[in-house]
Amino acid sequence: MSAPLEMRAAIFDLDGTLLDSMYVWHAVDERFFAERGLTLTPDYAKAIAGMSYRETALYTKKRYGLTEPWEEIVQIWTRMAEREYRENVRLKPGAEAYLKALKARGVRLAVATAMPPGLFKPCLEHRGIAGLFDALLSVEDAGGRGKLSGRVFALAAEKLGVEPADCVVFEDVYEGVAGARKAGMRAVLVYDEASAHRHGETEALVERVIHDFTELL
């Protein structure tokens, strides 16, 4: 068994990390593209990994010549996904138990996600874990820049009242891990099939790789 991770604060991504939710976005992408007569190619998901909703909408708009304002595109995606998040999205195995174990040790907890609060807060509340977190942050709180900038992680540390070096970030994508390192934090890679294509290069940046949170209990 591996030694417990030492930290004063733990910062968690949601999609693909705490939440088994990447299937939702694949379905949203398929529907959104089909309604516009566009072809969804495998490189699209790779291109938008780690982007904020704003960055993703602007990229999609430019790449495919869409006429809708980026704000409207984000609203469309959110409407497509909100019921699934509110009612059906589940936590990754061991996630709730691990959060509670950290809380019992006095570790400060935060969410740092690209998702808008209107999606992730009802999901966390439905799963009964919203109250475990000391801070809930979206990249929009950090100026709308994606995970790779590291800004949302730095803001999370500030909100938690801890130094970046005392934080461990849990992420499933390269961009999130690289952003955490840019912010001066350690990182753990949480395996998710949707981002497995870049896990090889991500592993060199992290302290540990896990397939689910039961490995840390």
mmCIF file of C-alpha atoms in Angstrom:
data_model
loop_
_atom_site.group_PDB
_atom_site.id
_atom_site.type_symbol
_atom_site.label_atom_id
_atom_site.label_comp_id
_atom_site.label_asym_id
_atom_site.label_seq_id
_atom_site.Cartn_x
_atom_site.Cartn_y
_atom_site.Cartn_z
ATOM 1 C CA MET A 1 0.000 0.000 0.000
ATOM 2 C CA SER A 2 1.298 3.469 -0.879
ATOM 3 C CA ALA A 3 2.020 5.984 1.863
ATOM 4 C CA PRO A 4 -0.722 8.595 2.406
ATOM 5 C CA LEU A 5 -0.322 11.831 0.481
ATOM 6 C CA GLU A 6 0.749 14.669 2.762
ATOM 7 C CA MET A 7 -1.011 17.985 2.125
ATOM 8 C CA ARG A 8 -2.727 20.874 3.820
ATOM 9 C CA ALA A 9 -5.210 21.311 0.964
ATOM 10 C CA ALA A 10 -6.627 19.171 -1.823
ATOM 11 C CA ILE A 11 -8.046 20.710 -5.003
ATOM 12 C CA PHE A 12 -10.293 18.582 -7.199
ATOM 13 C CA ASP A 13 -11.354 18.775 -10.805
ATOM 14 C CA LEU A 14 -14.864 17.417 -11.405
ATOM 15 C CA ASP A 15 -15.440 16.025 -14.921
ATOM 16 C CA GLY A 16 -13.515 12.778 -15.227
ATOM 17 C CA THR A 17 -11.938 13.184 -11.780
ATOM 18 C CA LEU A 18 -14.506 13.217 -8.965
ATOM 19 C CA LEU A 19 -17.410 12.719 -11.364
ATOM 20 C CA ASP A 20 -17.909 9.875 -13.822
ATOM 21 C CA SER A 21 -19.384 12.359 -16.268
ATOM 22 C CA MET A 22 -17.469 12.448 -19.530
ATOM 23 C CA TYR A 23 -20.237 10.450 -21.232
ATOM 24 C CA VAL A 24 -22.479 13.508 -20.812
ATOM 25 C CA TRP A 25 -20.211 15.722 -22.896
ATOM 26 C CA HIS A 26 -19.789 13.130 -25.606
ATOM 27 C CA ALA A 27 -23.591 13.011 -25.920
ATOM 28 C CA VAL A 28 -23.832 16.824 -25.891
ATOM 29 C CA ASP A 29 -21.178 17.114 -28.607
ATOM 30 C CA GLU A 30 -22.914 14.526 -30.774
ATOM 31 C CA ARG A 31 -26.281 16.259 -30.474
ATOM 32 C CA PHE A 32 -24.889 19.780 -30.943
ATOM 33 C CA PHE A 33 -22.948 18.833 -34.069
ATOM 34 C CA ALA A 34 -25.768 16.723 -35.539
ATOM 35 C CA GLU A 35 -28.267 19.587 -35.172
ATOM 36 C CA ARG A 36 -25.948 21.758 -37.272
ATOM 37 C CA GLY A 37 -25.089 19.139 -39.878
ATOM 38 C CA LEU A 38 -21.443 19.053 -38.743
ATOM 39 C CA THR A 39 -19.106 16.104 -38.367
ATOM 40 C CA LEU A 40 -17.720 15.457 -34.897
ATOM 41 C CA THR A 41 -14.120 14.331 -35.354
ATOM 42 C CA PRO A 42 -11.931 12.606 -32.711
ATOM 43 C CA ASP A 43 -9.471 15.493 -32.607
ATOM 44 C CA TYR A 44 -12.152 17.907 -31.359
ATOM 45 C CA ALA A 45 -12.203 16.528 -27.804
ATOM 46 C CA LYS A 46 -8.406 16.602 -27.714
ATOM 47 C CA ALA A 47 -8.327 20.208 -28.918
ATOM 48 C CA ILE A 48 -10.695 21.525 -26.235
ATOM 49 C CA ALA A 49 -9.280 19.581 -23.257
ATOM 50 C CA GLY A 50 -8.669 21.890 -20.314
ATOM 51 C CA MET A 51 -10.314 24.909 -21.944
ATOM 52 C CA SER A 52 -12.905 27.028 -20.174
ATOM 53 C CA TYR A 53 -16.429 27.047 -21.584
ATOM 54 C CA ARG A 54 -15.742 30.484 -23.054
ATOM 55 C CA GLU A 55 -12.532 29.314 -24.733
ATOM 56 C CA THR A 56 -14.244 26.153 -26.020
ATOM 57 C CA ALA A 57 -17.186 28.106 -27.444
ATOM 58 C CA LEU A 58 -14.896 30.631 -29.143
ATOM 59 C CA TYR A 59 -12.768 27.810 -30.575
ATOM 60 C CA THR A 60 -15.839 25.921 -31.821
ATOM 61 C CA LYS A 61 -17.362 29.060 -33.290
ATOM 62 C CA LYS A 62 -14.192 29.922 -35.197
ATOM 63 C CA ARG A 63 -13.349 26.383 -36.326
ATOM 64 C CA TYR A 64 -16.831 25.620 -37.660
ATOM 65 C CA GLY A 65 -17.964 29.097 -38.699
ATOM 66 C CA LEU A 66 -20.922 29.179 -36.307
ATOM 67 C CA THR A 67 -23.074 32.307 -36.273
ATOM 68 C CA GLU A 68 -24.308 32.152 -32.659
ATOM 69 C CA PRO A 69 -22.533 34.347 -30.097
ATOM 70 C CA TRP A 70 -20.211 32.346 -27.854
ATOM 71 C CA GLU A 71 -22.439 33.098 -24.864
ATOM 72 C CA GLU A 72 -25.409 31.475 -26.596
ATOM 73 C CA ILE A 73 -23.343 28.402 -27.471
ATOM 74 C CA VAL A 74 -22.432 27.975 -23.801
ATOM 75 C CA GLN A 75 -26.097 28.321 -22.826
ATOM 76 C CA ILE A 76 -27.080 25.633 -25.346
ATOM 77 C CA TRP A 77 -24.472 23.203 -23.996
ATOM 78 C CA THR A 78 -25.521 23.909 -20.420
ATOM 79 C CA ARG A 79 -29.207 23.292 -21.138
ATOM 80 C CA MET A 80 -28.350 20.001 -22.838
ATOM 81 C CA ALA A 81 -26.322 18.784 -19.854
ATOM 82 C CA GLU A 82 -28.054 20.183 -16.773
ATOM 83 C CA ARG A 83 -30.675 17.476 -16.149
ATOM 84 C CA GLU A 84 -28.109 14.684 -16.462
ATOM 85 C CA TYR A 85 -25.811 16.395 -13.969
ATOM 86 C CA ARG A 86 -28.604 17.220 -11.572
ATOM 87 C CA GLU A 87 -30.103 13.724 -11.481
ATOM 88 C CA ASN A 88 -27.849 11.012 -12.898
ATOM 89 C CA VAL A 89 -24.113 11.761 -12.861
ATOM 90 C CA ARG A 90 -22.339 9.633 -10.264
ATOM 91 C CA LEU A 91 -19.141 9.996 -8.263
ATOM 92 C CA LYS A 92 -16.057 7.992 -9.158
ATOM 93 C CA PRO A 93 -15.499 4.906 -6.943
ATOM 94 C CA GLY A 94 -14.192 5.839 -3.508
ATOM 95 C CA ALA A 95 -14.500 9.581 -4.123
ATOM 96 C CA GLU A 96 -16.920 10.383 -1.305
ATOM 97 C CA ALA A 97 -15.075 8.220 1.202
ATOM 98 C CA TYR A 98 -11.744 9.824 0.293
ATOM 99 C CA LEU A 99 -13.145 13.357 0.615
ATOM 100 C CA LYS A 100 -14.504 12.508 4.058
ATOM 101 C CA ALA A 101 -11.194 10.928 5.081
ATOM 102 C CA LEU A 102 -9.309 14.078 4.072
ATOM 103 C CA LYS A 103 -11.838 16.242 5.899
ATOM 104 C CA ALA A 104 -11.369 14.158 9.042
ATOM 105 C CA ARG A 105 -7.607 14.800 8.815
ATOM 106 C CA GLY A 106 -8.208 18.551 8.705
ATOM 107 C CA VAL A 107 -7.277 18.916 5.040
ATOM 108 C CA ARG A 108 -8.884 21.910 3.338
ATOM 109 C CA LEU A 109 -10.910 20.962 0.232
ATOM 110 C CA ALA A 110 -11.708 22.884 -2.959
ATOM 111 C CA VAL A 111 -13.221 22.322 -6.360
ATOM 112 C CA ALA A 112 -11.495 23.885 -9.372
ATOM 113 C CA THR A 113 -13.475 23.150 -12.513
ATOM 114 C CA ALA A 114 -14.161 24.431 -15.997
ATOM 115 C CA MET A 115 -17.878 23.814 -15.406
ATOM 116 C CA PRO A 116 -20.274 26.682 -14.598
ATOM 117 C CA PRO A 117 -21.752 26.686 -11.068
ATOM 118 C CA GLY A 118 -25.249 26.149 -12.476
ATOM 119 C CA LEU A 119 -24.165 22.666 -13.523
ATOM 120 C CA PHE A 120 -21.814 21.483 -10.822
ATOM 121 C CA LYS A 121 -23.455 22.832 -7.661
ATOM 122 C CA PRO A 122 -26.772 20.953 -8.114
ATOM 123 C CA CYS A 123 -24.794 17.794 -8.889
ATOM 124 C CA LEU A 124 -22.668 18.069 -5.738
ATOM 125 C CA GLU A 125 -25.735 18.882 -3.667
ATOM 126 C CA HIS A 126 -27.664 15.926 -5.092
ATOM 127 C CA ARG A 127 -24.758 13.642 -4.219
ATOM 128 C CA GLY A 128 -24.601 15.105 -0.702
ATOM 129 C CA ILE A 129 -20.986 16.276 -0.835
ATOM 130 C CA ALA A 130 -21.249 20.024 -1.501
ATOM 131 C CA GLY A 131 -20.831 20.792 2.208
ATOM 132 C CA LEU A 132 -17.468 19.008 2.345
ATOM 133 C CA PHE A 133 -15.751 21.735 0.330
ATOM 134 C CA ASP A 134 -14.289 24.946 1.727
ATOM 135 C CA ALA A 135 -14.261 26.604 -1.712
ATOM 136 C CA LEU A 136 -16.058 25.976 -5.016
ATOM 137 C CA LEU A 137 -14.354 27.615 -7.982
ATOM 138 C CA SER A 138 -14.871 27.704 -11.727
ATOM 139 C CA VAL A 139 -12.352 28.969 -14.254
ATOM 140 C CA GLU A 140 -14.776 31.861 -14.762
ATOM 141 C CA ASP A 141 -13.814 33.023 -11.260
ATOM 142 C CA ALA A 142 -10.250 33.280 -12.555
ATOM 143 C CA GLY A 143 -11.014 35.443 -15.566
ATOM 144 C CA GLY A 144 -12.304 32.707 -17.854
ATOM 145 C CA ARG A 145 -8.875 31.297 -18.643
ATOM 146 C CA GLY A 146 -8.501 27.538 -18.959
ATOM 147 C CA LYS A 147 -6.791 25.140 -16.595
ATOM 148 C CA LEU A 148 -3.443 25.369 -18.387
ATOM 149 C CA SER A 149 -2.958 28.942 -17.170
ATOM 150 C CA GLY A 150 -2.874 27.747 -13.547
ATOM 151 C CA ARG A 151 -4.896 30.756 -12.409
ATOM 152 C CA VAL A 152 -7.856 28.838 -11.009
ATOM 153 C CA PHE A 153 -5.529 26.716 -8.870
ATOM 154 C CA ALA A 154 -3.705 29.754 -7.513
ATOM 155 C CA LEU A 155 -7.053 31.318 -6.656
ATOM 156 C CA ALA A 156 -8.158 28.131 -4.903
ATOM 157 C CA ALA A 157 -5.049 28.173 -2.697
ATOM 158 C CA GLU A 158 -5.730 31.807 -1.871
ATOM 159 C CA LYS A 159 -9.343 31.050 -0.950
ATOM 160 C CA LEU A 160 -8.236 28.141 1.230
ATOM 161 C CA GLY A 161 -5.566 30.212 2.955
ATOM 162 C CA VAL A 162 -2.687 27.863 2.120
ATOM 163 C CA GLU A 163 0.535 28.086 0.139
ATOM 164 C CA PRO A 164 0.571 26.457 -3.325
ATOM 165 C CA ALA A 165 3.355 24.095 -2.242
ATOM 166 C CA ASP A 166 1.012 22.682 0.409
ATOM 167 C CA CYS A 167 -1.674 21.764 -2.161
ATOM 168 C CA VAL A 168 -2.256 18.590 -4.136
ATOM 169 C CA VAL A 169 -4.396 18.863 -7.255
ATOM 170 C CA PHE A 170 -6.402 15.884 -8.532
ATOM 171 C CA GLU A 171 -6.903 15.985 -12.304
ATOM 172 C CA ASP A 172 -7.641 13.681 -15.209
ATOM 173 C CA VAL A 173 -6.211 15.739 -18.106
ATOM 174 C CA TYR A 174 -2.741 16.926 -19.077
ATOM 175 C CA GLU A 175 -3.788 20.576 -19.197
ATOM 176 C CA GLY A 176 -5.067 20.474 -15.624
ATOM 177 C CA VAL A 177 -1.952 18.768 -14.326
ATOM 178 C CA ALA A 178 0.331 21.169 -16.218
ATOM 179 C CA GLY A 179 -1.655 24.131 -14.862
ATOM 180 C CA ALA A 180 -1.339 22.807 -11.325
ATOM 181 C CA ARG A 181 2.418 22.479 -11.718
ATOM 182 C CA LYS A 182 2.579 25.994 -13.154
ATOM 183 C CA ALA A 183 0.829 27.195 -9.995
ATOM 184 C CA GLY A 184 3.525 25.516 -7.877
ATOM 185 C CA MET A 185 1.439 22.552 -6.737
ATOM 186 C CA ARG A 186 1.839 18.789 -6.734
ATOM 187 C CA ALA A 187 -0.607 16.705 -8.739
ATOM 188 C CA VAL A 188 -2.251 13.294 -8.868
ATOM 189 C CA LEU A 189 -3.508 11.908 -12.163
ATOM 190 C CA VAL A 190 -6.920 10.236 -11.944
ATOM 191 C CA TYR A 191 -7.363 7.815 -14.830
ATOM 192 C CA ASP A 192 -10.286 8.453 -17.137
ATOM 193 C CA GLU A 193 -10.815 6.707 -20.462
ATOM 194 C CA ALA A 194 -11.775 9.952 -22.211
ATOM 195 C CA SER A 195 -8.331 11.483 -21.628
ATOM 196 C CA ALA A 196 -6.230 8.315 -21.691
ATOM 197 C CA HIS A 197 -4.580 9.321 -24.991
ATOM 198 C CA ARG A 198 -2.374 11.838 -23.116
ATOM 199 C CA HIS A 199 -1.825 9.990 -19.869
ATOM 200 C CA GLY A 200 1.627 8.822 -20.928
ATOM 201 C CA GLU A 201 3.070 12.337 -21.096
ATOM 202 C CA THR A 202 1.042 13.445 -18.058
ATOM 203 C CA GLU A 203 2.476 10.769 -15.784
ATOM 204 C CA ALA A 204 5.902 12.442 -15.827
ATOM 205 C CA LEU A 205 4.384 15.506 -14.132
ATOM 206 C CA VAL A 206 2.506 13.840 -11.285
ATOM 207 C CA GLU A 207 3.276 12.393 -7.880
ATOM 208 C CA ARG A 208 0.923 9.460 -8.299
ATOM 209 C CA VAL A 209 -1.445 7.845 -10.803
ATOM 210 C CA ILE A 210 -4.678 6.265 -9.583
ATOM 211 C CA HIS A 211 -7.545 4.515 -11.321
ATOM 212 C CA ASP A 212 -10.014 5.319 -8.565
ATOM 213 C CA PHE A 213 -9.993 6.816 -5.080
ATOM 214 C CA THR A 214 -10.227 3.497 -3.271
ATOM 215 C CA GLU A 215 -6.483 3.209 -3.908
ATOM 216 C CA LEU A 216 -5.891 6.162 -1.544
ATOM 217 C CA LEU A 217 -8.083 4.945 1.320
#
